[in-house]
mmCIF file with all atom_site columns, C-alpha atoms (C1' of nucleotides) in Angstrom:
data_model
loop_
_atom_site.group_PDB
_atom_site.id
_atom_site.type_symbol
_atom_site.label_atom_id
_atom_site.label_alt_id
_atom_site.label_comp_id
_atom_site.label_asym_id
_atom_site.label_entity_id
_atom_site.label_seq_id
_atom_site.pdbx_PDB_ins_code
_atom_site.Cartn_x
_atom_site.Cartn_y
_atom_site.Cartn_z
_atom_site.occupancy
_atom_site.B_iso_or_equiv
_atom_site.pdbx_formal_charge
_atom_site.auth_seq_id
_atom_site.auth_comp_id
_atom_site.auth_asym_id
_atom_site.auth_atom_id
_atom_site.pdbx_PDB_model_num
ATOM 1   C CA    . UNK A 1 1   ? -82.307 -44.893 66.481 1.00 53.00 ? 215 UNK A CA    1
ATOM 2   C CA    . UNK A 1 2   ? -81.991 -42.172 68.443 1.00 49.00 ? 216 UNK A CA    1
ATOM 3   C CA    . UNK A 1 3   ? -84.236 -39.007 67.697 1.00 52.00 ? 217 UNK A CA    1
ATOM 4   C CA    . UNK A 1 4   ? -82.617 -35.597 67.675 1.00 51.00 ? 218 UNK A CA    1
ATOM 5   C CA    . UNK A 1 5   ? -83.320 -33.567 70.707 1.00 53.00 ? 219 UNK A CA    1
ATOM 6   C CA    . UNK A 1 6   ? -85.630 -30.331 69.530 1.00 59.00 ? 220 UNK A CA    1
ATOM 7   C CA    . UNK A 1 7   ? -84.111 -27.083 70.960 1.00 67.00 ? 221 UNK A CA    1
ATOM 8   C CA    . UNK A 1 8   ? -86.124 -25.636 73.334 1.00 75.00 ? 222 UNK A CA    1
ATOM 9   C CA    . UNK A 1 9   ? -86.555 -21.929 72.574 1.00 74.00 ? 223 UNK A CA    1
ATOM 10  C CA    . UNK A 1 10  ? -84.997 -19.983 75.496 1.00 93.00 ? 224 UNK A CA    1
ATOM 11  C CA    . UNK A 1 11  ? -85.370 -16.323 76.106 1.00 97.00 ? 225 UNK A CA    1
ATOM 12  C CA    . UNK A 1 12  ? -82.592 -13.471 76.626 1.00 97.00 ? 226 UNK A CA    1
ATOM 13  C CA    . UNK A 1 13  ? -81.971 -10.031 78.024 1.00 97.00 ? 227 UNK A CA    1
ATOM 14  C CA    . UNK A 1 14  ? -79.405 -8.188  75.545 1.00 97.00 ? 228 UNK A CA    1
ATOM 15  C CA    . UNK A 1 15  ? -78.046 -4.664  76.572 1.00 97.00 ? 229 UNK A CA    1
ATOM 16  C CA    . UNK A 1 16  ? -77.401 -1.929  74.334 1.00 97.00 ? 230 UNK A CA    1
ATOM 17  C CA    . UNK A 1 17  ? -76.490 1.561   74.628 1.00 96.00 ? 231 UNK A CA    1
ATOM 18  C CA    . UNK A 1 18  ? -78.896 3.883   72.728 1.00 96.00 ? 232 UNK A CA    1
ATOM 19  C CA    . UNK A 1 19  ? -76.803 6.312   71.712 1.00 93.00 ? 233 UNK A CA    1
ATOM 20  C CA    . UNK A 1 20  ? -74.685 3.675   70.490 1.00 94.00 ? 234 UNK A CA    1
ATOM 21  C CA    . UNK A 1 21  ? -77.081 0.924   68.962 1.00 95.00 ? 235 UNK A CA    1
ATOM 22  C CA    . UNK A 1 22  ? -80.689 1.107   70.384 1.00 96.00 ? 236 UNK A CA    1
ATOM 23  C CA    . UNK A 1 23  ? -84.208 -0.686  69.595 1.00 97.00 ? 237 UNK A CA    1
ATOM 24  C CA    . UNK A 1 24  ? -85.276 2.589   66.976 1.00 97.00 ? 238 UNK A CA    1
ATOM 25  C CA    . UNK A 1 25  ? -81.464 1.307   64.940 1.00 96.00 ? 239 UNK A CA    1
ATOM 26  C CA    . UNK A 1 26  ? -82.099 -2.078  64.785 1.00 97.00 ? 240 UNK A CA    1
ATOM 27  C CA    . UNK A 1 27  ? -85.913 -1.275  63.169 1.00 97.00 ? 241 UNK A CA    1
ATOM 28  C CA    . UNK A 1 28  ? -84.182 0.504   60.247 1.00 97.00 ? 242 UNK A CA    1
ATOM 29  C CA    . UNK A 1 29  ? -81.511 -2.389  60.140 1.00 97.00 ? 243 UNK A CA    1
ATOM 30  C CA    . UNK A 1 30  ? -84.000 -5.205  60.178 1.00 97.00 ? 244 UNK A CA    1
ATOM 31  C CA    . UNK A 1 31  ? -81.445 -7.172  61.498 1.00 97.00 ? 245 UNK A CA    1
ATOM 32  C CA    . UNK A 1 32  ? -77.947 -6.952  63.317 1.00 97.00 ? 246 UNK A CA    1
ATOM 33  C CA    . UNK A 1 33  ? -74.620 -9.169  64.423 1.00 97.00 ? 247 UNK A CA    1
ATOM 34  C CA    . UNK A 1 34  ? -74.426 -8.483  68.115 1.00 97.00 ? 248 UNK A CA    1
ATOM 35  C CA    . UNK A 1 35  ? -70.909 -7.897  67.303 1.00 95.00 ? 249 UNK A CA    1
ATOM 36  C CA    . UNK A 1 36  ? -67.913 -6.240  70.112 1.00 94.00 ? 250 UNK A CA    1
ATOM 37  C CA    . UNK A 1 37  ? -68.858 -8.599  73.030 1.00 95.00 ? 251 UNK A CA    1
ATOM 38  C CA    . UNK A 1 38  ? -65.859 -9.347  74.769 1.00 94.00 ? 252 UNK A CA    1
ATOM 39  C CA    . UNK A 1 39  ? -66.978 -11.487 77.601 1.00 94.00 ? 253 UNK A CA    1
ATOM 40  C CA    . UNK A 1 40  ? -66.540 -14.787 77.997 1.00 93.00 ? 254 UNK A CA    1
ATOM 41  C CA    . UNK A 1 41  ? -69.652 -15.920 79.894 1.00 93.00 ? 255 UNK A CA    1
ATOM 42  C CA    . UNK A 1 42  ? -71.874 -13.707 77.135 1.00 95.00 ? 256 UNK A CA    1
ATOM 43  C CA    . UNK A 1 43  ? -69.918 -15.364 74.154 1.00 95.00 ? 257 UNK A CA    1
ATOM 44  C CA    . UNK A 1 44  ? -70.455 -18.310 75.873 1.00 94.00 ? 258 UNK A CA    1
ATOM 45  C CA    . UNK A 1 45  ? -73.937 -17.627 75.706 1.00 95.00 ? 259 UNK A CA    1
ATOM 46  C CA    . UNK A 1 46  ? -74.183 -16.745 72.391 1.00 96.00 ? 260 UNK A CA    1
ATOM 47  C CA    . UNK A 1 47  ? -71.827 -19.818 71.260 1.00 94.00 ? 261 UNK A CA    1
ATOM 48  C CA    . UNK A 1 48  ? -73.307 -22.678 72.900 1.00 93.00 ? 262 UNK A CA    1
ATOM 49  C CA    . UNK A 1 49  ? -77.010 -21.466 74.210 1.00 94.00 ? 263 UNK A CA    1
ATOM 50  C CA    . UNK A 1 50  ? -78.742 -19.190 71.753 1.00 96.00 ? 264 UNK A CA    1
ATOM 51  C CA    . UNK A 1 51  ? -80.374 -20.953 68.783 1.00 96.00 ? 265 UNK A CA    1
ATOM 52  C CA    . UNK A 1 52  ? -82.371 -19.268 66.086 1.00 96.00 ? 266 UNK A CA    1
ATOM 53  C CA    . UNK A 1 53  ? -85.570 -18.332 67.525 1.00 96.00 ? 267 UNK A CA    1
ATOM 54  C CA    . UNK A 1 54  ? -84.508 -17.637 70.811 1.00 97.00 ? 268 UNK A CA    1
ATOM 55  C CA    . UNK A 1 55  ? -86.269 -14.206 72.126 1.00 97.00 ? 269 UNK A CA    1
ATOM 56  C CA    . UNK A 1 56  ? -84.902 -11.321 73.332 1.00 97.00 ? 270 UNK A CA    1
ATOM 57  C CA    . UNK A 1 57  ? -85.892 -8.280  75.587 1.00 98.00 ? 271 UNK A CA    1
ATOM 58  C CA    . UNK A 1 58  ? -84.130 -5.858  74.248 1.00 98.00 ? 272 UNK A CA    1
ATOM 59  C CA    . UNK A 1 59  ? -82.591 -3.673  76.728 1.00 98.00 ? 273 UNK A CA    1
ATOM 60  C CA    . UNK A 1 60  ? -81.392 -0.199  76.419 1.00 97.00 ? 274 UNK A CA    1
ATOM 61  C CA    . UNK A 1 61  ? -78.331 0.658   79.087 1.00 96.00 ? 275 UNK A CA    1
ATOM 62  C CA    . UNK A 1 62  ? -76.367 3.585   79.976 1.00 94.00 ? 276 UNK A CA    1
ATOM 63  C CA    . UNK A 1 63  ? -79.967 5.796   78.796 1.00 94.00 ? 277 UNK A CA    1
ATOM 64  C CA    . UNK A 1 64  ? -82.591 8.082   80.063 1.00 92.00 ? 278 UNK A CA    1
ATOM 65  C CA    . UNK A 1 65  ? -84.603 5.876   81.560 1.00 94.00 ? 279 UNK A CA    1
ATOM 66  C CA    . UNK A 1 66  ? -82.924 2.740   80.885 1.00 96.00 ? 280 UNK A CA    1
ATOM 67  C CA    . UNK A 1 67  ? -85.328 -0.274  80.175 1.00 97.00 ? 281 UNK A CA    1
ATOM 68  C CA    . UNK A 1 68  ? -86.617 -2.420  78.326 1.00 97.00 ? 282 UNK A CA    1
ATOM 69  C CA    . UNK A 1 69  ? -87.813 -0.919  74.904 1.00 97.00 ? 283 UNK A CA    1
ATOM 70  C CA    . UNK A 1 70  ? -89.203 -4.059  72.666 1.00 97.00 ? 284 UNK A CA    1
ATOM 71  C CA    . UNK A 1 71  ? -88.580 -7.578  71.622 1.00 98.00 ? 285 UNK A CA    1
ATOM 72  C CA    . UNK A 1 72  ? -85.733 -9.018  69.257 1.00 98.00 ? 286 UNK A CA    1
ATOM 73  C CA    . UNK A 1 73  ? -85.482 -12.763 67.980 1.00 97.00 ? 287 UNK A CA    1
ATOM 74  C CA    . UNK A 1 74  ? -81.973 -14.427 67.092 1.00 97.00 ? 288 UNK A CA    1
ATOM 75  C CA    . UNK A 1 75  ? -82.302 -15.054 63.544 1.00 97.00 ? 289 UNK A CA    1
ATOM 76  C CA    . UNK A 1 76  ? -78.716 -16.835 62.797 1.00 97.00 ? 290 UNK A CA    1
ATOM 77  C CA    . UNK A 1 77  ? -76.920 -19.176 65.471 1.00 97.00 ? 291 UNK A CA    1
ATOM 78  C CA    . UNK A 1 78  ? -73.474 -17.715 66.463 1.00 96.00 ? 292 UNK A CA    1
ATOM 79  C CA    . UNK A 1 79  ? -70.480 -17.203 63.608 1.00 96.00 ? 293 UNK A CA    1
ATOM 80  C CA    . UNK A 1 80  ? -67.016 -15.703 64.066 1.00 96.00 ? 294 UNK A CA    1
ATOM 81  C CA    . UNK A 1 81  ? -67.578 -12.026 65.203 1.00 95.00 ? 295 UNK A CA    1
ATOM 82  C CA    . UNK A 1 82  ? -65.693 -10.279 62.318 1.00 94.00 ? 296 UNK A CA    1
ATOM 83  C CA    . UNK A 1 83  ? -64.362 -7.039  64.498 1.00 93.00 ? 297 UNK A CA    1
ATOM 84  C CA    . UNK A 1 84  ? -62.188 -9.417  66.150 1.00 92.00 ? 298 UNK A CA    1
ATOM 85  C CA    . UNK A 1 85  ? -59.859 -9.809  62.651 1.00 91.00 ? 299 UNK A CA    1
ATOM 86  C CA    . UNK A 1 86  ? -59.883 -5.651  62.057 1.00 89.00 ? 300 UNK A CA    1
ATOM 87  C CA    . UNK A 1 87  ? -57.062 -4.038  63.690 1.00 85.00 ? 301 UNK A CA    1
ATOM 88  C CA    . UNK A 1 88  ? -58.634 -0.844  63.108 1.00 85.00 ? 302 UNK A CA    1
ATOM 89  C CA    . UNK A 1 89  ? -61.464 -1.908  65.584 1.00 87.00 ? 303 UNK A CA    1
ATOM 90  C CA    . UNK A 1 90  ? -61.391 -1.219  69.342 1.00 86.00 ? 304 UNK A CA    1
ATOM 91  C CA    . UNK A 1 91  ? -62.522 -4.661  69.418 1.00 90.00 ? 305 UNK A CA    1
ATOM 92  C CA    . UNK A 1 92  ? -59.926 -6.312  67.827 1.00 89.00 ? 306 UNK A CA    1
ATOM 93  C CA    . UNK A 1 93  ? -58.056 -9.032  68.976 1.00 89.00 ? 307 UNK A CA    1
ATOM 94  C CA    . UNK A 1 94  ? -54.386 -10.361 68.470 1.00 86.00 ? 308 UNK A CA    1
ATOM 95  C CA    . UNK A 1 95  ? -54.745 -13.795 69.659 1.00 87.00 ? 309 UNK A CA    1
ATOM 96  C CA    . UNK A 1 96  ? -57.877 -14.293 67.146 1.00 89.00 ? 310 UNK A CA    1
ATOM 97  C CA    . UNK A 1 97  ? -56.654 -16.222 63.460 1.00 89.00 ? 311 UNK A CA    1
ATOM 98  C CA    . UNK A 1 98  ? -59.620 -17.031 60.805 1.00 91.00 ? 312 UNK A CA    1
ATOM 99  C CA    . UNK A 1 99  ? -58.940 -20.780 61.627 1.00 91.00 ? 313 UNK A CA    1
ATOM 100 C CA    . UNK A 1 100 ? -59.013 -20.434 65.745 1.00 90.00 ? 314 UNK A CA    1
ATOM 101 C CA    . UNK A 1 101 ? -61.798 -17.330 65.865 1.00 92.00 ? 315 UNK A CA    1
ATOM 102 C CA    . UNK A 1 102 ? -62.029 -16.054 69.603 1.00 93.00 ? 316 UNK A CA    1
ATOM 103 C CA    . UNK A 1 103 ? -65.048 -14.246 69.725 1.00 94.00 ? 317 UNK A CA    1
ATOM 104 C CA    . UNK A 1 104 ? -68.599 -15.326 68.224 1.00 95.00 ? 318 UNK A CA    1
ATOM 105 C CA    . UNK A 1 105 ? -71.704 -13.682 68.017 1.00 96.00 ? 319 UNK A CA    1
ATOM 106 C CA    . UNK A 1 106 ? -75.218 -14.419 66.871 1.00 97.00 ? 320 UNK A CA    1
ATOM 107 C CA    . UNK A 1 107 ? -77.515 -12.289 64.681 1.00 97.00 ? 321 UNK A CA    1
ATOM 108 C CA    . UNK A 1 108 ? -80.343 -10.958 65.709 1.00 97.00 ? 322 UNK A CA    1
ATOM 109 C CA    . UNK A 1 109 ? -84.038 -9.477  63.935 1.00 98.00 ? 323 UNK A CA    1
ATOM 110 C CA    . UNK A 1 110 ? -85.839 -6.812  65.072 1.00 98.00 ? 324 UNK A CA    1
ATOM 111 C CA    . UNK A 1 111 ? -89.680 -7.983  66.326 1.00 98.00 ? 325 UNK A CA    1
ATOM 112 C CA    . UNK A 1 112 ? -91.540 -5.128  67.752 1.00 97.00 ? 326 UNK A CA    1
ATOM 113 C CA    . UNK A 1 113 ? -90.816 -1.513  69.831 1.00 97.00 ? 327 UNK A CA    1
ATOM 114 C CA    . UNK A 1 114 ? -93.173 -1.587  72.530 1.00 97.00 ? 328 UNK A CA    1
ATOM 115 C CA    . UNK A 1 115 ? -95.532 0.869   72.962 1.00 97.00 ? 329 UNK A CA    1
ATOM 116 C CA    . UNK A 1 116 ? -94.956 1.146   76.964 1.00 96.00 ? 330 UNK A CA    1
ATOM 117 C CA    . UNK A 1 117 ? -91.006 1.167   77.336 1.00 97.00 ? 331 UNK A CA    1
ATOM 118 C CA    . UNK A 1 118 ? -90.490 -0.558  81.377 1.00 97.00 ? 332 UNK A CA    1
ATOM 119 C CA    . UNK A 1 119 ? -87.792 1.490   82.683 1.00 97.00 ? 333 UNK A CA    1
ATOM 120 C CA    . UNK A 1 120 ? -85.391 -0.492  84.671 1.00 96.00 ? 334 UNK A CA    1
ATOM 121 C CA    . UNK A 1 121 ? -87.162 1.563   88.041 1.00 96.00 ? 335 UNK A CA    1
ATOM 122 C CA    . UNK A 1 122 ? -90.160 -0.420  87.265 1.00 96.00 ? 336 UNK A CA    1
ATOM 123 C CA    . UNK A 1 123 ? -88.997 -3.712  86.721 1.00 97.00 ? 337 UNK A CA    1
ATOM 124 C CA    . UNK A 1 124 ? -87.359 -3.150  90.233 1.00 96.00 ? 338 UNK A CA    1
ATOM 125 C CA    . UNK A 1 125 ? -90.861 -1.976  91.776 1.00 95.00 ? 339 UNK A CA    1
ATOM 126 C CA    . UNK A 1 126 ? -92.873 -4.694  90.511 1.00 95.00 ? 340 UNK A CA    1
ATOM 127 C CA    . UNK A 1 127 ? -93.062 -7.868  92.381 1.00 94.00 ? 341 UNK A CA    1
ATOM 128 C CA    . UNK A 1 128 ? -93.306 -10.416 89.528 1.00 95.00 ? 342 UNK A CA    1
ATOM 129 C CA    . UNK A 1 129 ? -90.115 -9.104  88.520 1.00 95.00 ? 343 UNK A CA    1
ATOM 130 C CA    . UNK A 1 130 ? -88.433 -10.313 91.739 1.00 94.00 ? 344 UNK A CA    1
ATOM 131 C CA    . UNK A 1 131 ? -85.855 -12.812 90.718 1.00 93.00 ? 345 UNK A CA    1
ATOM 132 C CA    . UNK A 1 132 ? -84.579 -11.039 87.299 1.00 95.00 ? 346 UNK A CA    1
ATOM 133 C CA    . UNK A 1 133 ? -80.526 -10.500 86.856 1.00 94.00 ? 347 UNK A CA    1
ATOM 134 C CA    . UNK A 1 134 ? -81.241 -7.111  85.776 1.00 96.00 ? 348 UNK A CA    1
ATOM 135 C CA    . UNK A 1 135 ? -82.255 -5.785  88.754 1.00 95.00 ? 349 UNK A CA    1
ATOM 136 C CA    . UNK A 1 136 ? -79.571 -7.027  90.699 1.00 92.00 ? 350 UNK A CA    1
ATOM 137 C CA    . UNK A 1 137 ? -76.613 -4.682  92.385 1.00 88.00 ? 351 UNK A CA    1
ATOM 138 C CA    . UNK A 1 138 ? -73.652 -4.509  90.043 1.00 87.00 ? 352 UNK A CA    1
ATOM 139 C CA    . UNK A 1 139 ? -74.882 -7.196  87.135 1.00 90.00 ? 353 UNK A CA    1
ATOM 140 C CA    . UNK A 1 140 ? -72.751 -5.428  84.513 1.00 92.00 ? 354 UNK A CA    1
ATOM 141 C CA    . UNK A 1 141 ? -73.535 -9.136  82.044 1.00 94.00 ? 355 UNK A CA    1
ATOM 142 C CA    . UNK A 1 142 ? -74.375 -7.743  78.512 1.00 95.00 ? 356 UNK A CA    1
ATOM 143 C CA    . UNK A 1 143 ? -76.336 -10.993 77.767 1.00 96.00 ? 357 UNK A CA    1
ATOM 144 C CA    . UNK A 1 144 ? -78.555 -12.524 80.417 1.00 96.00 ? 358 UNK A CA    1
ATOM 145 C CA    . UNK A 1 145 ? -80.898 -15.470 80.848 1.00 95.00 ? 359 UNK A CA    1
ATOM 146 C CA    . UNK A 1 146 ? -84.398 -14.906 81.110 1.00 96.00 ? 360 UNK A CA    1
ATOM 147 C CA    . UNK A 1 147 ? -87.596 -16.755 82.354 1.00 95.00 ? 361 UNK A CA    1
ATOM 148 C CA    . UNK A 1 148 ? -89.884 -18.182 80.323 1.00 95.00 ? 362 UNK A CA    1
ATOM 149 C CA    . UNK A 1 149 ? -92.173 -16.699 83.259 1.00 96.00 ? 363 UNK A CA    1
ATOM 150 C CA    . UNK A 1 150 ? -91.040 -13.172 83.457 1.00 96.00 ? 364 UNK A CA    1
ATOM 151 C CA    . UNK A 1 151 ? -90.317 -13.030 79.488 1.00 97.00 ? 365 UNK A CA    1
ATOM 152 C CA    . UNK A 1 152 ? -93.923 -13.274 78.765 1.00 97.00 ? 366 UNK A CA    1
ATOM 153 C CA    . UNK A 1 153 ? -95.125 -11.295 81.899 1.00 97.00 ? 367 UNK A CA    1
ATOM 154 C CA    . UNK A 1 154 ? -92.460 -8.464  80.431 1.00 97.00 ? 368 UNK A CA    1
ATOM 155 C CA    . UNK A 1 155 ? -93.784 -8.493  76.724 1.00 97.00 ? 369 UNK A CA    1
ATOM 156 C CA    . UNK A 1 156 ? -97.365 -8.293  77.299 1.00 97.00 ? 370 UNK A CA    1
ATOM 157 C CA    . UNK A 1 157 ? -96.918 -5.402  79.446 1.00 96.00 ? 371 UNK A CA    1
ATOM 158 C CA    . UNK A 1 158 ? -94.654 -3.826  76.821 1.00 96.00 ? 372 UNK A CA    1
ATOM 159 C CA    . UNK A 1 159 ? -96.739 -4.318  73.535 1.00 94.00 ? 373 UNK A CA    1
ATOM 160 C "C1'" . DG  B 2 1   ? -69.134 13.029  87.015 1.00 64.21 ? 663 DG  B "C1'" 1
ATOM 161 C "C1'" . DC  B 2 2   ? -69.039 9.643   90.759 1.00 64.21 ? 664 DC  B "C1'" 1
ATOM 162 C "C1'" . DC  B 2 3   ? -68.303 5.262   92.176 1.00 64.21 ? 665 DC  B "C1'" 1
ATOM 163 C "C1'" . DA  B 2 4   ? -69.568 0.256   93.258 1.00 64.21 ? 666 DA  B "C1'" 1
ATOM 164 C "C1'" . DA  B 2 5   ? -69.025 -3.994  91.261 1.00 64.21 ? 667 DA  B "C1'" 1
ATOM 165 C "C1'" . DC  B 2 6   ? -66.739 -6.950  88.618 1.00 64.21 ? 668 DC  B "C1'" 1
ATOM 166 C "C1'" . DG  B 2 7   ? -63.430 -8.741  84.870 1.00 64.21 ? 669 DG  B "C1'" 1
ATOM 167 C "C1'" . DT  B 2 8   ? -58.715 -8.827  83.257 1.00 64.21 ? 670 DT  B "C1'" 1
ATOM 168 C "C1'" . DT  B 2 9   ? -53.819 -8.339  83.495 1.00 64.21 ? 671 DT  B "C1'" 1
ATOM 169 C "C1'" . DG  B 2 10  ? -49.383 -9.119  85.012 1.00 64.21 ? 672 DG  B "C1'" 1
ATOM 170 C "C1'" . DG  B 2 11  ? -45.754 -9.421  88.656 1.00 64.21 ? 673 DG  B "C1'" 1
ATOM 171 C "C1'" . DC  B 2 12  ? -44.202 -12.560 91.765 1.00 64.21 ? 674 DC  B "C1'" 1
ATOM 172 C "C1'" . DG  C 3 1   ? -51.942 -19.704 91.496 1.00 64.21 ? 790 DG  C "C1'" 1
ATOM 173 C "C1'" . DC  C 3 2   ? -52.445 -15.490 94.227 1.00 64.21 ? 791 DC  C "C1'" 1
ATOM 174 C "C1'" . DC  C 3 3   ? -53.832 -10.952 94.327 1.00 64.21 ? 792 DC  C "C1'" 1
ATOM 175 C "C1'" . DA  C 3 4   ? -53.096 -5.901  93.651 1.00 64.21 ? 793 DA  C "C1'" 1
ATOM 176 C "C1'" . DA  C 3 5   ? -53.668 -2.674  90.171 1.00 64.21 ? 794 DA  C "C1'" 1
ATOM 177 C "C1'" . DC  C 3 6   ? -56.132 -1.251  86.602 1.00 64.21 ? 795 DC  C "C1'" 1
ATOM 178 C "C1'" . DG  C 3 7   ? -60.004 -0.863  83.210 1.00 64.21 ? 796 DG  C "C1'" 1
ATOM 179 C "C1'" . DT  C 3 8   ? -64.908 -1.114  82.147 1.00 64.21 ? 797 DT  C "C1'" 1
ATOM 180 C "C1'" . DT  C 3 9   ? -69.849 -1.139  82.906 1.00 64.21 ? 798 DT  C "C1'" 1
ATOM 181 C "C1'" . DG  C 3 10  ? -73.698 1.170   83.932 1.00 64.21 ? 799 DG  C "C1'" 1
ATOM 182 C "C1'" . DG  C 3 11  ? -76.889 3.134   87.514 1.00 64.21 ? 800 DG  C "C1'" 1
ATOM 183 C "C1'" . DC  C 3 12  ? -77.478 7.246   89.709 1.00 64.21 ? 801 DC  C "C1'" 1
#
DNA sequence: GCCAACGTTGGC
DNA sequence: GCCAACGTTGGC
């Protein structure tokens, strides 16, 4: 018999604008769905990659710096994101029913706030950092892939 | 506030 | 299916 494949755990950059939803929000929350993405390769992310467990760098966009400013974990694999169904929502959707959902998201806990927040100008400075998405001209993805390498390299600095 | 980069929409 | 126009993201 065959033996069920163990999910690796996989780490994650997720973006999120401070004023809107930042890392100090989602410590009084405990936990939020990373509902209103409306990207296909992100949902796709969050639909078929991220598994409970999966870390995240949490990373604070559109801010003053923006950075990194601690660690989230996905604590519930992806489920219908509900703003898609209210029509009061800028994120609504028309072609969405409750039986064919268009837009999933997963939930995610808050871990820690690091103590030293890496602005984005550092992570472009530092040479270990070389090959991350984030630093990259134009990368506008909400949800990005990170290494295993540079995830732990990036949290031990932060803590 | 500017604007480069990129995703989406819609006419054809 | 092409691609121009338009909208959005997000650094600066």
């Amino acid at each position: 018999m065959k033996t069920q494949q163990n999910h690796t755990p996989k780490y994650w950059l997720m973006k999120s604008e401070p004023d809107v939803f930042g890392i100090d929000h989602l410590k009084k929350d405990k936990t939020t769905w990373w509902e209103g993405v409306r990207n296909y390769l992100a949902r796709n992310y969050m639909m078929n990659e991220m598994h409970v467990g999966d870390q995240i760098l949490f990373y604070h966009s559109n801010a003053k710096p923006s950075g990194i400013a601690g660690l989230a974990v996905v604590s519930h694999n992806a489920e219908p994101d509900q703003l898609q169904f209210n029509k009061k929502s800028a994120s609504f959707e028309k072609r969405a029913t409750r039986e064919k959902p268009v837009w999933f998201c997963v939930q995610v806990a808050f871990q820690h706030k690091f103590k030293n927040f890496i602005s984005l100008e550092e992570i472009k400075q530092d040479p270990q950092c070389s090959n991350m998405l984030v630093i990259r001209k134009g990368q506008r993805l909400s949800i990005q892939p990170v290494s295993e390498k540079d995830f732990l390299y990036l949290k031990k600095k932060g803590l």
